[in-house]
Tab-separated table of N, CA, C and O in Angstrom:
chain	number	residue	atom	x	y	z
A	674	UNK	N	14.999	20.704	15.185
A	674	UNK	CA	14.459	21.582	14.166
A	674	UNK	C	12.932	21.534	14.265
A	674	UNK	O	12.362	20.449	14.306
A	675	UNK	N	12.287	22.687	14.288
A	675	UNK	CA	10.819	22.720	14.351
A	675	UNK	C	10.192	22.008	13.153
A	675	UNK	O	10.775	21.958	12.069
A	676	UNK	N	9.012	21.465	13.334
A	676	UNK	CA	8.361	20.682	12.279
A	676	UNK	C	7.927	21.518	11.073
A	676	UNK	O	7.714	20.975	9.999
A	677	UNK	N	7.819	22.838	11.228
A	677	UNK	CA	7.372	23.664	10.105
A	677	UNK	C	8.523	24.192	9.250
A	677	UNK	O	8.306	24.907	8.280
A	678	UNK	N	9.768	23.831	9.571
A	678	UNK	CA	10.921	24.265	8.782
A	678	UNK	C	11.071	23.348	7.575
A	678	UNK	O	10.983	22.128	7.703
A	679	UNK	N	11.262	23.933	6.405
A	679	UNK	CA	11.487	23.156	5.194
A	679	UNK	C	12.886	23.438	4.662
A	679	UNK	O	13.437	24.515	4.872
A	680	UNK	N	13.442	22.454	3.992
A	680	UNK	CA	14.755	22.601	3.368
A	680	UNK	C	14.535	22.667	1.864
A	680	UNK	O	13.893	21.791	1.282
A	681	UNK	N	15.034	23.720	1.246
A	681	UNK	CA	14.875	23.932	-0.188
A	681	UNK	C	16.241	24.086	-0.833
A	681	UNK	O	17.152	24.680	-0.241
A	682	UNK	N	16.380	23.576	-2.031
A	682	UNK	CA	17.583	23.811	-2.820
A	682	UNK	C	17.171	24.588	-4.056
A	682	UNK	O	16.259	24.191	-4.779
A	683	UNK	N	17.824	25.718	-4.290
A	683	UNK	CA	17.518	26.590	-5.425
A	683	UNK	C	18.780	26.712	-6.267
A	683	UNK	O	19.851	27.030	-5.743
A	684	UNK	N	18.678	26.440	-7.567
A	684	UNK	CA	19.835	26.593	-8.446
A	684	UNK	C	20.258	28.054	-8.489
A	684	UNK	O	19.420	28.950	-8.627
A	685	UNK	N	21.544	28.285	-8.377
A	685	UNK	CA	22.043	29.657	-8.383
A	685	UNK	C	21.720	30.358	-9.694
A	685	UNK	O	21.453	31.555	-9.706
A	686	UNK	N	21.699	29.626	-10.802
A	686	UNK	CA	21.391	30.229	-12.097
A	686	UNK	C	19.970	30.785	-12.146
A	686	UNK	O	19.683	31.699	-12.904
A	687	UNK	N	19.070	30.243	-11.317
A	687	UNK	CA	17.685	30.737	-11.312
A	687	UNK	C	17.500	31.943	-10.395
A	687	UNK	O	16.424	32.517	-10.342
A	688	UNK	N	18.549	32.318	-9.671
A	688	UNK	CA	18.503	33.482	-8.784
A	688	UNK	C	19.766	34.308	-9.001
A	688	UNK	O	20.644	34.364	-8.143
A	689	UNK	N	19.886	34.953	-10.175
A	689	UNK	CA	21.134	35.649	-10.521
A	689	UNK	C	21.525	36.762	-9.550
A	689	UNK	O	22.692	37.078	-9.417
A	690	UNK	N	20.582	37.322	-8.839
A	690	UNK	CA	20.897	38.368	-7.868
A	690	UNK	C	21.262	37.806	-6.505
A	690	UNK	O	21.577	38.548	-5.588
A	691	UNK	N	21.193	36.486	-6.368
A	691	UNK	CA	21.477	35.852	-5.095
A	691	UNK	C	20.233	35.770	-4.228
A	691	UNK	O	19.155	36.219	-4.594
A	692	UNK	N	20.399	35.151	-3.079
A	692	UNK	CA	19.315	35.014	-2.105
A	692	UNK	C	19.851	35.469	-0.762
A	692	UNK	O	20.994	35.174	-0.413
A	693	UNK	N	19.033	36.190	-0.015
A	693	UNK	CA	19.442	36.689	1.299
A	693	UNK	C	18.457	36.283	2.380
A	693	UNK	O	17.372	35.773	2.095
A	694	UNK	N	18.836	36.519	3.617
A	694	UNK	CA	17.975	36.155	4.738
A	694	UNK	C	16.705	36.988	4.807
A	694	UNK	O	15.756	36.608	5.484
A	695	UNK	N	16.656	38.108	4.108
A	695	UNK	CA	15.445	38.932	4.110
A	695	UNK	C	14.502	38.578	2.955
A	695	UNK	O	13.466	39.192	2.783
A	696	UNK	N	14.857	37.543	2.176
A	696	UNK	CA	14.041	37.157	1.022
A	696	UNK	C	12.924	36.204	1.407
A	696	UNK	O	12.976	35.545	2.440
A	697	UNK	N	11.924	36.157	0.522
A	697	UNK	CA	10.813	35.225	0.664
A	697	UNK	C	10.762	34.371	-0.588
A	697	UNK	O	11.098	34.824	-1.677
A	698	UNK	N	10.344	33.124	-0.413
A	698	UNK	CA	10.231	32.179	-1.520
A	698	UNK	C	8.786	31.717	-1.577
A	698	UNK	O	8.224	31.305	-0.560
A	699	UNK	N	8.171	31.768	-2.768
A	699	UNK	CA	6.815	31.256	-2.944
A	699	UNK	C	6.890	29.948	-3.710
A	699	UNK	O	7.550	29.859	-4.748
A	700	UNK	N	6.209	28.929	-3.177
A	700	UNK	CA	6.246	27.605	-3.775
A	700	UNK	C	4.947	26.881	-3.460
A	700	UNK	O	4.549	26.808	-2.287
A	701	UNK	N	4.316	26.367	-4.481
A	701	UNK	CA	3.088	25.580	-4.331
A	701	UNK	C	2.020	26.298	-3.495
A	701	UNK	O	1.384	25.708	-2.640
A	702	UNK	N	1.861	27.591	-3.730
A	702	UNK	CA	0.824	28.351	-3.060
A	702	UNK	C	1.167	28.820	-1.661
A	702	UNK	O	0.341	29.442	-1.008
A	703	UNK	N	2.360	28.521	-1.173
A	703	UNK	CA	2.794	28.966	0.145
A	703	UNK	C	3.982	29.909	0.002
A	703	UNK	O	4.746	29.819	-0.952
A	704	UNK	N	4.134	30.795	0.962
A	704	UNK	CA	5.269	31.704	0.982
A	704	UNK	C	6.110	31.394	2.209
A	704	UNK	O	5.571	31.200	3.306
A	705	UNK	N	7.417	31.333	2.003
A	705	UNK	CA	8.354	30.982	3.060
A	705	UNK	C	9.335	32.118	3.290
A	705	UNK	O	9.702	32.833	2.361
A	706	UNK	N	9.781	32.269	4.531
A	706	UNK	CA	10.821	33.227	4.895
A	706	UNK	C	12.106	32.444	5.124
A	706	UNK	O	12.128	31.459	5.861
A	707	UNK	N	13.184	32.869	4.494
A	707	UNK	CA	14.479	32.212	4.622
A	707	UNK	C	15.042	32.499	6.013
A	707	UNK	O	15.119	33.653	6.428
A	708	UNK	N	15.429	31.441	6.743
A	708	UNK	CA	16.001	31.619	8.075
A	708	UNK	C	17.458	31.172	8.148
A	708	UNK	O	18.170	31.521	9.080
A	709	UNK	N	17.904	30.385	7.167
A	709	UNK	CA	19.307	29.986	7.093
A	709	UNK	C	19.650	29.762	5.634
A	709	UNK	O	18.843	29.249	4.872
A	710	UNK	N	20.867	30.151	5.252
A	710	UNK	CA	21.272	30.092	3.858
A	710	UNK	C	22.696	29.574	3.758
A	710	UNK	O	23.591	30.062	4.446
A	711	UNK	N	22.895	28.576	2.914
A	711	UNK	CA	24.218	28.032	2.607
A	711	UNK	C	24.281	27.773	1.116
A	711	UNK	O	23.263	27.837	0.420
A	712	UNK	N	25.461	27.447	0.622
A	712	UNK	CA	25.596	26.973	-0.750
A	712	UNK	C	25.964	25.501	-0.698
A	712	UNK	O	26.548	25.032	0.278
A	713	UNK	N	25.608	24.774	-1.748
A	713	UNK	CA	25.972	23.365	-1.787
A	713	UNK	C	27.478	23.240	-2.038
A	713	UNK	O	28.120	24.206	-2.446
A	714	UNK	N	28.056	22.071	-1.770
A	714	UNK	CA	29.511	21.918	-1.916
A	714	UNK	C	30.046	22.221	-3.312
A	714	UNK	O	31.177	22.680	-3.455
A	715	UNK	N	29.242	22.009	-4.336
A	715	UNK	CA	29.683	22.291	-5.707
A	715	UNK	C	29.421	23.739	-6.115
A	715	UNK	O	29.746	24.142	-7.229
A	716	UNK	N	28.826	24.535	-5.228
A	716	UNK	CA	28.488	25.942	-5.486
A	716	UNK	C	27.564	26.105	-6.688
A	716	UNK	O	27.643	27.072	-7.422
A	717	UNK	N	26.672	25.139	-6.870
A	717	UNK	CA	25.701	25.190	-7.962
A	717	UNK	C	24.347	25.679	-7.466
A	717	UNK	O	23.576	26.249	-8.205
A	718	UNK	N	24.079	25.479	-6.193
A	718	UNK	CA	22.778	25.848	-5.660
A	718	UNK	C	22.868	26.456	-4.286
A	718	UNK	O	23.897	26.388	-3.611
A	719	UNK	N	21.770	27.085	-3.885
A	719	UNK	CA	21.611	27.601	-2.528
A	719	UNK	C	20.817	26.568	-1.741
A	719	UNK	O	19.830	26.026	-2.249
A	720	UNK	N	21.226	26.286	-0.548
A	720	UNK	CA	20.496	25.396	0.349
A	720	UNK	C	19.886	26.260	1.425
A	720	UNK	O	20.598	26.944	2.171
A	721	UNK	N	18.557	26.267	1.492
A	721	UNK	CA	17.830	27.162	2.393
A	721	UNK	C	17.063	26.388	3.440
A	721	UNK	O	16.521	25.318	3.151
A	722	UNK	N	16.986	26.927	4.617
A	722	UNK	CA	15.999	26.508	5.594
A	722	UNK	C	15.007	27.656	5.671
A	722	UNK	O	15.400	28.829	5.743
A	723	UNK	N	13.727	27.325	5.601
A	723	UNK	CA	12.703	28.370	5.541
A	723	UNK	C	11.482	27.943	6.350
A	723	UNK	O	11.238	26.757	6.551
A	724	UNK	N	10.742	28.948	6.785
A	724	UNK	CA	9.502	28.718	7.536
A	724	UNK	C	8.354	29.401	6.811
A	724	UNK	O	8.531	30.457	6.207
A	725	UNK	N	7.174	28.805	6.867
A	725	UNK	CA	6.023	29.443	6.218
A	725	UNK	C	5.651	30.738	6.940
A	725	UNK	O	5.789	30.846	8.150
A	726	UNK	N	5.180	31.704	6.156
A	726	UNK	CA	4.717	32.965	6.745
A	726	UNK	C	3.263	33.187	6.411
A	726	UNK	O	2.702	32.543	5.565
C-alpha cells in the first residue's frame, strides 16, 4: 500500500446518502479521494481507503 493512503472509518449515520468511489472527504484541512470502500462487519460504518488530492 502506498504511504499516502489513509484508512478512514465513517459512521453510516453521518452519511445518510451513502459514500461512493467518486466522493471526496475533507478532514483536518486536507481533501481525500476515496479509492476503496467497504462496510465494517457490524454494518455500522464505512471503511475507506483514500488518497490526498
